[in-house]
Short mmCIF file of C-alpha atoms in Angstrom, two decimals:
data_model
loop_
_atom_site.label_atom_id
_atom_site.label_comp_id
_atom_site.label_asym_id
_atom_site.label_seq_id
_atom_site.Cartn_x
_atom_site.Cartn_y
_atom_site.Cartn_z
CA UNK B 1 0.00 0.00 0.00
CA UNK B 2 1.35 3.28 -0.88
CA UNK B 3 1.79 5.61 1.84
CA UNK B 4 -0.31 8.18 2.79
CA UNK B 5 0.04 12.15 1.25
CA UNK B 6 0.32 14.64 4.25
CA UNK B 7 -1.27 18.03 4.80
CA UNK B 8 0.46 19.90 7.39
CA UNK B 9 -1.58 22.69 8.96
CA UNK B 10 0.85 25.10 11.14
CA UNK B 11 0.55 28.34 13.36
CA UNK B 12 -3.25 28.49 13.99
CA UNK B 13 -5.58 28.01 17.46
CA UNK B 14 -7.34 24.71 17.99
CA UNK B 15 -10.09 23.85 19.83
CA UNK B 16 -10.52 20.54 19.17
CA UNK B 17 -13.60 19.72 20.77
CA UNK B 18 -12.59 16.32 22.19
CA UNK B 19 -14.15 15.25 25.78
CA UNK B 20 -11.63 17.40 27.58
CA UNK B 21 -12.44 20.21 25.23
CA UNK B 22 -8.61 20.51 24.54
CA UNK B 23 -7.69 23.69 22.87
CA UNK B 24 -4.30 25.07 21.45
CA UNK B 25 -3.44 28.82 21.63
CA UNK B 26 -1.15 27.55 18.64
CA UNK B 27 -0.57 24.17 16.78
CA UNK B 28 -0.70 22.03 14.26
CA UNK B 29 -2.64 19.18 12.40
CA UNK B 30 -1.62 16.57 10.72
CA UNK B 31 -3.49 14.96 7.95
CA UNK B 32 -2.81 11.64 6.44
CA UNK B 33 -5.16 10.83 3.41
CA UNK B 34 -8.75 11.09 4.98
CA UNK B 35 -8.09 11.06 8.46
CA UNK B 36 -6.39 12.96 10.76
CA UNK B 37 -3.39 11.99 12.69
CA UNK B 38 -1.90 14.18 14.58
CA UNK B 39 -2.99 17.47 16.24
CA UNK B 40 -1.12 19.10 19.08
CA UNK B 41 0.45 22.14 20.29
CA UNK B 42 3.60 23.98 18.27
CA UNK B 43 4.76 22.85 14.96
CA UNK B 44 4.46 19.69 12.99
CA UNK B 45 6.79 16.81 14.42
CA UNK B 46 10.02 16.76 11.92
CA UNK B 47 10.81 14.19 9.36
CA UNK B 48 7.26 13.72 7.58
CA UNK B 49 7.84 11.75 4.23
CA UNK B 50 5.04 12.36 1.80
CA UNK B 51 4.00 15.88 2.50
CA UNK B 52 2.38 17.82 -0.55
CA UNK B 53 1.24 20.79 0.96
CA UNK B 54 2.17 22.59 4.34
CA UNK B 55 -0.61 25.77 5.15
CA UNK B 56 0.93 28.14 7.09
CA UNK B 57 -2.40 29.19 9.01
CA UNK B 58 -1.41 32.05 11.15
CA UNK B 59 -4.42 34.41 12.21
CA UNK B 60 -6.80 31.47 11.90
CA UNK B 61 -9.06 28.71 14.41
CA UNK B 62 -9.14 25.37 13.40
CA UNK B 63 -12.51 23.80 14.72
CA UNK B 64 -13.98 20.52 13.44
CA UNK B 65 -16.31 21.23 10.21
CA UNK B 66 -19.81 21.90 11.66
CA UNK B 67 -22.37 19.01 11.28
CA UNK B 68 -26.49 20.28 10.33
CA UNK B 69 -28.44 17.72 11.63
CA UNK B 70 -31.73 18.80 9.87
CA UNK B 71 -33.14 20.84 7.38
CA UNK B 72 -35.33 20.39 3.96
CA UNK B 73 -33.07 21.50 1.04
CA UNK B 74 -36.51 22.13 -1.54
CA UNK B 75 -37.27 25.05 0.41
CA UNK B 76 -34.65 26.96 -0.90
CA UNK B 77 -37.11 27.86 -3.60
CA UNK B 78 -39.81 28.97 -1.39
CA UNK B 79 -37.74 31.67 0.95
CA UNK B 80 -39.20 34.97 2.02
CA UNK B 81 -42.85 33.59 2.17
CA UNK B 82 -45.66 33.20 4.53
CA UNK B 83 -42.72 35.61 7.10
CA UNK B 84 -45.86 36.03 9.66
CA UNK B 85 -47.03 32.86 10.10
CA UNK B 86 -46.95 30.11 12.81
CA UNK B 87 -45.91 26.71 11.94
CA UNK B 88 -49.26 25.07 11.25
CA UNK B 89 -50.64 28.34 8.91
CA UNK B 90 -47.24 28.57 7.23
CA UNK B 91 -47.19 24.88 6.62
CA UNK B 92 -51.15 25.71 5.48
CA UNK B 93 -49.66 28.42 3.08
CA UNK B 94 -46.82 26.42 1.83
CA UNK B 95 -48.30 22.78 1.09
CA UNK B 96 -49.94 23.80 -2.16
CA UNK B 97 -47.04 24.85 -3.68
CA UNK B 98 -44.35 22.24 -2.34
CA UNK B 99 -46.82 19.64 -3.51
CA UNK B 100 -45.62 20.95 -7.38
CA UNK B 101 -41.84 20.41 -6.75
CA UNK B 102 -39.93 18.04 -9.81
CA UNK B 103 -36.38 16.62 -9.82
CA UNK B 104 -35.35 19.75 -11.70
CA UNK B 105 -37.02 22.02 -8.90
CA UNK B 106 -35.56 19.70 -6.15
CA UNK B 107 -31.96 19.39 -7.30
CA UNK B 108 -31.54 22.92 -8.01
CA UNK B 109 -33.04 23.45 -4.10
CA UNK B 110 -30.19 20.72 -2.46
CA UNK B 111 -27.46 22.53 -4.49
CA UNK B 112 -28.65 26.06 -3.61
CA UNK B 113 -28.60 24.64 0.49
CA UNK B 114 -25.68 22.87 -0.03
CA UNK B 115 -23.55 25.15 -1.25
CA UNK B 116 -24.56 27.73 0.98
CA UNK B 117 -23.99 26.02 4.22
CA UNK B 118 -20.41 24.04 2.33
CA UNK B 119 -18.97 27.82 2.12
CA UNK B 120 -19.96 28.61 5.91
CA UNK B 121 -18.27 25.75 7.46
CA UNK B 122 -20.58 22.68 7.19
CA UNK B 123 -18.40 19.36 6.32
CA UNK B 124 -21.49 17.22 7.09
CA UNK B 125 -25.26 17.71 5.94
CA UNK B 126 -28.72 16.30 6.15
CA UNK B 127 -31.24 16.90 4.19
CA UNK B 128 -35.42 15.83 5.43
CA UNK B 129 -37.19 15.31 2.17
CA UNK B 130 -40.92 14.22 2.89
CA UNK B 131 -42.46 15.33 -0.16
CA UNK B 132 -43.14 13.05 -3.54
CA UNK B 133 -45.59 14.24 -6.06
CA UNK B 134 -46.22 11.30 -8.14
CA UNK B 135 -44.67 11.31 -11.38
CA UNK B 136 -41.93 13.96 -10.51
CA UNK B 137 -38.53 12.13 -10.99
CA UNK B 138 -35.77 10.78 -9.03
CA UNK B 139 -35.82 13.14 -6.46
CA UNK B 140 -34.05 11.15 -3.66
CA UNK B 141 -31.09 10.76 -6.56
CA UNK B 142 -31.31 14.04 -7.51
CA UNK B 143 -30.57 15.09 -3.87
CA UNK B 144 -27.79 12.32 -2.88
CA UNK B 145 -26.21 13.21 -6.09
CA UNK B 146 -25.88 17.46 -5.81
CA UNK B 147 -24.27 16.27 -1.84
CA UNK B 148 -21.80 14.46 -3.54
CA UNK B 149 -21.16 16.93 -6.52
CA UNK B 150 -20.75 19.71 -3.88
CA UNK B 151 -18.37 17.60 -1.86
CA UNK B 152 -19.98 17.35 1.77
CA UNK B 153 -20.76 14.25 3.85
CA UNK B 154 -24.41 13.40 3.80
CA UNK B 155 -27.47 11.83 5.41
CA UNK B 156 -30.50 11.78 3.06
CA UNK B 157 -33.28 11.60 5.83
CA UNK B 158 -36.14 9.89 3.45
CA UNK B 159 -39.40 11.37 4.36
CA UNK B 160 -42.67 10.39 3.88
CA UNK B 161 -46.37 11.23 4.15
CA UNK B 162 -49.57 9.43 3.99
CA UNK B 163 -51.88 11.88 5.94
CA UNK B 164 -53.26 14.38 2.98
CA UNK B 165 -56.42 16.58 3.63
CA UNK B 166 -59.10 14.01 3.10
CA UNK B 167 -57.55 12.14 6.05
CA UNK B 168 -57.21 15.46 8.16
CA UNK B 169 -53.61 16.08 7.69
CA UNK B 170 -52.28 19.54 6.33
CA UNK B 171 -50.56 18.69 2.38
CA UNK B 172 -52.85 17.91 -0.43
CA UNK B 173 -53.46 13.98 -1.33
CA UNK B 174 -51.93 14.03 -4.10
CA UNK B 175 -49.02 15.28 -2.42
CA UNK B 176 -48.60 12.18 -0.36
CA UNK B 177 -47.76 8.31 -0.67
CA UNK B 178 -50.34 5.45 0.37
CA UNK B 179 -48.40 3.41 3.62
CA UNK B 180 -47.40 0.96 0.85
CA UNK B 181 -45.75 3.36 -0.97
CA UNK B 182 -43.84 5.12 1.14
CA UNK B 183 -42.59 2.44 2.96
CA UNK B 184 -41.24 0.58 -0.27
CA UNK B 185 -39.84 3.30 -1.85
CA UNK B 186 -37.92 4.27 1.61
CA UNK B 187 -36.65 0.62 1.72
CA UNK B 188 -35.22 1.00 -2.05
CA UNK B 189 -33.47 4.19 -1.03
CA UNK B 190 -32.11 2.70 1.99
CA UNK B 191 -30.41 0.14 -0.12
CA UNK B 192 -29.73 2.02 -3.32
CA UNK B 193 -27.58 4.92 -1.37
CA UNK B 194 -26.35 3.83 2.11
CA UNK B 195 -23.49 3.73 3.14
CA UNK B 196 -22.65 1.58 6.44
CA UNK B 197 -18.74 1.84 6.25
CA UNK B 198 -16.35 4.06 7.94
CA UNK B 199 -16.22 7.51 6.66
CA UNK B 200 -19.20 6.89 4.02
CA UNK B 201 -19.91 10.11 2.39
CA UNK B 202 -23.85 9.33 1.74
CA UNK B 203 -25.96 7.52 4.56
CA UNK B 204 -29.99 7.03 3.98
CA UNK B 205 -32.14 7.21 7.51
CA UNK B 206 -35.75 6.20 7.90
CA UNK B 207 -37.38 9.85 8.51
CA UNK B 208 -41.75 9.75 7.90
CA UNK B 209 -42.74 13.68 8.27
CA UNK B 210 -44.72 14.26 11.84
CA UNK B 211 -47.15 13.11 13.78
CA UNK B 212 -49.78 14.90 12.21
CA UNK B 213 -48.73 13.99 8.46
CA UNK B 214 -48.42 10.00 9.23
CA UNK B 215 -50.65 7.74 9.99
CA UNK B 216 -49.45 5.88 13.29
CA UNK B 217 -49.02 2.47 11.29
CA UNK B 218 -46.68 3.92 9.03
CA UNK B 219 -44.78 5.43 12.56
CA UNK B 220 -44.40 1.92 13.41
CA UNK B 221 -43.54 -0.13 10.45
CA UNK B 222 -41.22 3.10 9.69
CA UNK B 223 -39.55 2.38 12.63
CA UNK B 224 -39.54 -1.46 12.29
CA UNK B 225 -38.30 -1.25 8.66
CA UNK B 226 -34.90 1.13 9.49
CA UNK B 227 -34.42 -1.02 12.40
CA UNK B 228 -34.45 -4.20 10.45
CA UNK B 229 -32.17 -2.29 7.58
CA UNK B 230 -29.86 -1.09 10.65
CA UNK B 231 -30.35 2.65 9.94
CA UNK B 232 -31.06 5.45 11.95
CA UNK B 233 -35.02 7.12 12.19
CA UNK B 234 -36.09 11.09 12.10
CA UNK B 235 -38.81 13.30 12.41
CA UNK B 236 -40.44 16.04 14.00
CA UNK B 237 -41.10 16.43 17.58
CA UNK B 238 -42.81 18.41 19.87
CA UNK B 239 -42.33 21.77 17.84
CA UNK B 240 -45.14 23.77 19.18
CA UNK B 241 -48.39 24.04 21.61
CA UNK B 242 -50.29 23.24 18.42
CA UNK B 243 -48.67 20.45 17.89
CA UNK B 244 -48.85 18.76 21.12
CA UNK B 245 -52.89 19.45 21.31
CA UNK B 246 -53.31 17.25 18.26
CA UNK B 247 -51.62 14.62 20.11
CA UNK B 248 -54.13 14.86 22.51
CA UNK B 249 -56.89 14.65 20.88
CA UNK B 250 -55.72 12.36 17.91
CA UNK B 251 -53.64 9.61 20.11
CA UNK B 252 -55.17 10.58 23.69
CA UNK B 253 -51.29 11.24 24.89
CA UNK B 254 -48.23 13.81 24.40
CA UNK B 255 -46.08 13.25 21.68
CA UNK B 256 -43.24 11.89 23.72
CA UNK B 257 -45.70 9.44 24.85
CA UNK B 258 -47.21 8.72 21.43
CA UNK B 259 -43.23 8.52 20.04
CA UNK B 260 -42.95 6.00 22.61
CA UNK B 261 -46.12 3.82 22.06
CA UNK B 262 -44.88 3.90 18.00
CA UNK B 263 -41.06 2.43 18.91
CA UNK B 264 -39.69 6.06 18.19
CA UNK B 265 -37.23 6.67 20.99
CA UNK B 266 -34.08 5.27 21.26
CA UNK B 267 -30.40 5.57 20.39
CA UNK B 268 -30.99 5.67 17.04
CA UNK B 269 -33.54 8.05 16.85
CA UNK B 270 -32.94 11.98 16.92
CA UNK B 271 -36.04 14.43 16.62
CA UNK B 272 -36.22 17.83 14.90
CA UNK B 273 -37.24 20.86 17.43
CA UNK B 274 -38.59 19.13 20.56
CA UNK B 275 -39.18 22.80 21.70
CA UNK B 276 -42.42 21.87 24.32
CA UNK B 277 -41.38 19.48 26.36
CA UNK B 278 -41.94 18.95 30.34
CA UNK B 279 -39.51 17.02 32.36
CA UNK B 280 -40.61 13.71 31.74
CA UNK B 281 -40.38 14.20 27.95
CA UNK B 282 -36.57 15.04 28.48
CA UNK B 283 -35.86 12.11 31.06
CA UNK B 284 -37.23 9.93 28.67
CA UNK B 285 -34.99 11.27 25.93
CA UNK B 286 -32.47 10.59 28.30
CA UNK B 287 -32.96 7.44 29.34
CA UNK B 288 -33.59 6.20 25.75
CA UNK B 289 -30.50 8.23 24.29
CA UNK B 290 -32.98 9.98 21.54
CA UNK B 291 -31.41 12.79 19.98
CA UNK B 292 -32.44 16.33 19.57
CA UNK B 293 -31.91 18.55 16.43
CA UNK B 294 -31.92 22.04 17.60
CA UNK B 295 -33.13 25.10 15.22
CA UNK B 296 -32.78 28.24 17.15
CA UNK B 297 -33.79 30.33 14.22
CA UNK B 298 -36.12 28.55 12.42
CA UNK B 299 -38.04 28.47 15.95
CA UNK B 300 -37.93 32.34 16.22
CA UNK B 301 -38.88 32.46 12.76
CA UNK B 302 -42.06 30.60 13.17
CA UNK B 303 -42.56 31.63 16.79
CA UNK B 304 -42.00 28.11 18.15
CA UNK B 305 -40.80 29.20 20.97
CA UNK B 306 -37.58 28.42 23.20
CA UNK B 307 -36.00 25.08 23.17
CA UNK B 308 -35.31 23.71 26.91
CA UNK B 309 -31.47 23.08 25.49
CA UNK B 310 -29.71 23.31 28.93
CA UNK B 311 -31.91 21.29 30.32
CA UNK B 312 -31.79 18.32 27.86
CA UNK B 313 -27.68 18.46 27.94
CA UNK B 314 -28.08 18.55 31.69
CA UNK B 315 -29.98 15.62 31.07
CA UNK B 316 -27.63 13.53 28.82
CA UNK B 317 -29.23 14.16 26.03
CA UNK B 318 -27.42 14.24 22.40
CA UNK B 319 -28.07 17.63 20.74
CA UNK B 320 -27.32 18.91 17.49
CA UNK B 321 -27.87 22.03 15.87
CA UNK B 322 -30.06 22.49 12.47
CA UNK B 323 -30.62 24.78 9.63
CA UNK B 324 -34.17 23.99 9.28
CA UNK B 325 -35.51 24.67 5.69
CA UNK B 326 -34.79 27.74 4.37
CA UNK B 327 -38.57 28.96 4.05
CA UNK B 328 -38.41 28.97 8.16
CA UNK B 329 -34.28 30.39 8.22
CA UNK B 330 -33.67 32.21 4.79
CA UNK B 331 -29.98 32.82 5.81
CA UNK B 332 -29.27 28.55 4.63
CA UNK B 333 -26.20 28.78 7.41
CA UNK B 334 -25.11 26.68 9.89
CA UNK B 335 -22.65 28.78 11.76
CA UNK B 336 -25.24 31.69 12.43
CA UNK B 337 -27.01 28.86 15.05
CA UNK B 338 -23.63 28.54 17.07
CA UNK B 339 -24.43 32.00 17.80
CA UNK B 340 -28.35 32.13 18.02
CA UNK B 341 -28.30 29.03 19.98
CA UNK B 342 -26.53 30.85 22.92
CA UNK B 343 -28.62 33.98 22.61
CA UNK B 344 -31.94 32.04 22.25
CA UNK B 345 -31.06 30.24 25.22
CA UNK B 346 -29.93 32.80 27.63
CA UNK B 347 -33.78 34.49 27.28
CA UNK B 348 -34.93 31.47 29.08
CA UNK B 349 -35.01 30.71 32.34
CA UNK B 350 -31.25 29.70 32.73
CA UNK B 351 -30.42 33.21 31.46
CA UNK B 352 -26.31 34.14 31.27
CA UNK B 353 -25.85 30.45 32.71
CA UNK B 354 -27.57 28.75 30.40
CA UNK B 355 -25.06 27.93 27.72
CA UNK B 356 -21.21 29.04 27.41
CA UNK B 357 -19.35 30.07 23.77
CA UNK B 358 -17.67 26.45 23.98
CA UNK B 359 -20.86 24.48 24.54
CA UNK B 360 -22.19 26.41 21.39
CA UNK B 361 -19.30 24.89 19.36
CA UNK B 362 -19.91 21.54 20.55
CA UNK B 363 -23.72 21.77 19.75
CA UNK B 364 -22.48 22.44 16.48
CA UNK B 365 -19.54 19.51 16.27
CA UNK B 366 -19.40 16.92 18.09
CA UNK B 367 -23.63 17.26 19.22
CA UNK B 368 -24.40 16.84 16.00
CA UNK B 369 -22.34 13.78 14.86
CA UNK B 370 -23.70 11.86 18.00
CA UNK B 371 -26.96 13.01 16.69
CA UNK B 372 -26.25 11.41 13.37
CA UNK B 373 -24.53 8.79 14.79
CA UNK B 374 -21.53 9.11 13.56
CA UNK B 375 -19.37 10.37 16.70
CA UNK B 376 -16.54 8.12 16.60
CA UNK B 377 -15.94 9.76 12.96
CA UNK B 378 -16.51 13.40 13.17
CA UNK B 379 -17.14 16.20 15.28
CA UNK B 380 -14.11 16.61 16.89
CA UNK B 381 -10.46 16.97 16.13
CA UNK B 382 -8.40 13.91 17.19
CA UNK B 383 -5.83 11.28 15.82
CA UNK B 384 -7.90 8.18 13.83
CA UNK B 385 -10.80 10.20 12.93
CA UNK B 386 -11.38 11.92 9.84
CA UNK B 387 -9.89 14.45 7.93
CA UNK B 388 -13.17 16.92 8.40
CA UNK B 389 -12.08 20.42 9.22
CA UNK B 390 -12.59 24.26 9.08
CA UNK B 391 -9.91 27.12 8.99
CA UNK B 392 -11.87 30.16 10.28
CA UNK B 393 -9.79 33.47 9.71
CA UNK B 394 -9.76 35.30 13.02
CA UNK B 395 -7.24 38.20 12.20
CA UNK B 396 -9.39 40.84 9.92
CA UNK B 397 -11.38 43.89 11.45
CA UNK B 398 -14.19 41.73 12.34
CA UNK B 399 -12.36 39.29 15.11
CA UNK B 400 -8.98 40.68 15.72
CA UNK B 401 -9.60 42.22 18.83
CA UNK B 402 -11.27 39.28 20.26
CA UNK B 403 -8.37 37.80 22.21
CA UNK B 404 -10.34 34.53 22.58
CA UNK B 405 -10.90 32.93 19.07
CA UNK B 406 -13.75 30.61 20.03
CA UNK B 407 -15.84 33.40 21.68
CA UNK B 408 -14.53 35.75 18.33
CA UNK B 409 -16.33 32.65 15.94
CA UNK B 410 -19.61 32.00 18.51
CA UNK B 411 -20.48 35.63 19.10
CA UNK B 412 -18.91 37.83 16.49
CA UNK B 413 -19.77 38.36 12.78
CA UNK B 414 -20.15 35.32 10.33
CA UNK B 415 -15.97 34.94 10.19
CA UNK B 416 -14.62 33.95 6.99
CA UNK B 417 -13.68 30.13 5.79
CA UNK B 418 -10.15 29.80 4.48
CA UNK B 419 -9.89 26.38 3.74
CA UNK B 420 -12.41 23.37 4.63
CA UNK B 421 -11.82 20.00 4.25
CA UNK B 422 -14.08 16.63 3.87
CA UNK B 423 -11.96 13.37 4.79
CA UNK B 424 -8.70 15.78 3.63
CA UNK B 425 -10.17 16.96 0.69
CA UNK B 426 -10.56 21.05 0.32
CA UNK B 427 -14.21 21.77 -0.74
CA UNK B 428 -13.79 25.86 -0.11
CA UNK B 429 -11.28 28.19 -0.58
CA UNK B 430 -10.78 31.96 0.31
CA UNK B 431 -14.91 31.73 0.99
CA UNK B 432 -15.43 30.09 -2.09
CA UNK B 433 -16.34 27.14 -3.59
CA UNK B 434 -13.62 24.62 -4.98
CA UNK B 435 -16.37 22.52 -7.25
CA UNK B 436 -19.39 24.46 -7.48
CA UNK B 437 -19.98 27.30 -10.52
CA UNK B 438 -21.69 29.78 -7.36
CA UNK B 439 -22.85 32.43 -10.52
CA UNK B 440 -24.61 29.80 -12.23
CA UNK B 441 -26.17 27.84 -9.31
CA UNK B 442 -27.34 31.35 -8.49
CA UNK B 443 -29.04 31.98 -11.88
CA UNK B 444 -30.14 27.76 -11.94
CA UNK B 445 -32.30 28.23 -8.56
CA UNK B 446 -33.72 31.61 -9.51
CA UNK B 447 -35.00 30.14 -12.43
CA UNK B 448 -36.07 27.21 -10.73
CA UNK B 449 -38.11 29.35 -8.08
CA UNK B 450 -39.73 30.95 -11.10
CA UNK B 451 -40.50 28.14 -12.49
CA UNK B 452 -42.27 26.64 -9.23
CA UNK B 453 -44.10 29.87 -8.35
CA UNK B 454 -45.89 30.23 -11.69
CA UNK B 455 -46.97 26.24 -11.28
#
């Protein structure tokens, strides 16, 4: 086996996010193909055969590349609508034209997403894709495909619905999938595009919409059918008081209660929002080891309210942060929610103690790869794992007074990406994008949003 080519990264801060939260007012990293291996304090050890590019990185932080653990890519076509709306009359609002998306529509959306949150820092994506017109395309290909094309890691969360109007749910019938349907064709996906192995760059999870969208038996053979696949399951949970009432009067329970009753907690589960819940709902997400995607903005936007985040990592419980489509967060960033995490959270009860500039990061690194289960991987920057990182330049007008670099990234202005890399390959460059034409993708989604508005 031919050795390994080395990157050596030189001269920058580190904060590595590794259990001890090790940082590095200045070091170095090693990379060695797709994985990292080494990362310490001062230069690079001498004597390194094989290196083909050293980065002197001087006036930068090197933080592990930021992980979105949910978020629905079409909606890049749909931003700036319905901008006074709660979630169930936005959804209302929305449905009718979402229900009229194509492959062209959908793969123009996933590249618009992806390449915004690529050039911001994100090494890792997800993307929740519930609807399927009939007769529309390959729209799960069309999505897996513009992730790898753009270079990122990826989880294709493969939605479903089988709740339309006539059955009392909120998107039009033809809009959704019979039970059948959307359990086969989320099967076919699973086996057509995941991944299992170490460092995959496209894994498939078992993800039907909400509780009000699905019918309880798909909940259940949903969750059946990922387990017996050995996948992981997503969905939305407990995002507002709305929400929770039709629990109550649909199942005659909670929706932590109703999750539970439909095999949807566990360690392989994570759940988008989970912004009501009481204290039982987050000791059960304890106890089970269900995940939580957090979307700080996308929650303000649509008036959610306040996620109890201190409270469920008090708890134990894994916690990501999310994007959120880009009809509820039109900025498509990642690294804006390191920031609005900590401010969202310190108007709740926990106030200035409820989350610190370093537990931000981690929401953002290492929270989400447990969410996506993919910890011993990503989300932090340590020998063995891979080569996923982000040089954040700290030295222009905008951080260079900030003598602490991770409080300069968390609470200052969006700072600028040097160089990111995906298992040691450079995706962005100077803020840009190494593989992606960002002029044309512009013009390709405008038209594309056109296109859907007038259908």
């Amino acid at each position: 086996m031919a050795p390994a080519e080395r990157i050596v990264i030189e001269n920058c801060a580190i904060a590595t996010v590794d259990a001890d939260d090790t940082e590095y007012a200045t070091g170095h990293l090693v990379l060695a193909g797709d994985r990292i291996e080494s990362v310490g304090a001062g230069p690079a050890p001498e004597g390194l055969t094989g290196v083909t590019r050293r980065i002197d990185a001087t006036g930068h932080l090197a933080t592990p590349g930021l992980v979105n653990t949910h978020h629905h890519f079409y909606q890049w076509l749909t931003r700036g609508l319905a901008t006074d709306h709660n979630l169930f009359d936005w959804l209302t609002a929305l449905y009718p034209t979402w229900a009229r998306i194509d492959e062209d529509m959908v793969s123009a959306g996933a590249r618009g997403s992806l390449a915004m949150m690529a050039r911001g820092g994100v090494t890792t994506a997800m993307d929740h894709h519930y609807v399927y017109p009939r007769g529309t395309g390959d729209l799960s290909g069309a999505i897996v495909r513009a992730a790898r094309d753009t270079g990122v890691r990826f989880t294709l969360a493969r939605g479903s619905m089988d709740r339309g109007e006539s059955d009392g749910g909120l998107p039009p019938d033809f809009a959704v999938e019979s039970l059948d349907e959307a359990l086969a064709a989320t099967e076919a996906t699973v086996r057509e595009h995941h991944d299992a192995s170490f460092g995959a760059l496209t894994q498939v999870a078992v993800a039907p919409c909400s509780p009000f969208s699905v019918s309880t038996e798909l909940m259940k053979q949903g969750a059946e059918l990922a387990r017996r696949l050995g996948v992981r399951l997503h969905t939305h949970g407990s995002e507002t008081v709305e929400e929770e009432k039709f629990c109550h009067e649909l199942f005659g329970m909670g929706p932590t209660e109703y999750f539970e009753s439909t095999g949807w907690l566990g360690e392989d589960v994570w759940m988008a929002h989970c912004v009501h819940m009481n204290d039982s709902d987050i000791a059960a997400f304890a106890r089970t080891g269900t995940g939580v995607a957090h979307c700080p903005s996308s929650n303000a936007r649509l008036a959610a309210g306040i996620a109890r985040v201190p409270d469920l990592l008090r708890a134990g419980v894994p916690v990501g942060l999310g994007v959120d489509g880009t009809a509820s967060n039109e900025s498509g960033e990642l690294h804006t929610e390191l920031r609005n995490a900590l401010l969202v959270a310190r108007l709740g009860p926990h106030r200035e103690a409820a989350l610190t500039t370093r537990q931000a990061l981690r929401l953002g690194t290492y929270g989400g790869a447990q969410v996506l289960g993919r910890a011993a991987e990503i989300g932090s920057l340590e020998p063995g794992k891979l080569a996923d990182l982000v040089l954040w330049r700290m030295d222009t007008l905008a951080h260079a007074s900030v003598a602490d670099p991770v409080a300069a990234l968390v609470l200052g202005a969006p700072a600028p990406v040097t160089a990111s890399f995906v298992g040691g390959r450079q995706i962005v460059a100077d803020g840009g994008l190494l593989h992606v034409d960002e002029d044309a993708l512009a013009r390709t989604t405008r038209e594309q949003a056109r296109r859907l508005a007038r259908s």
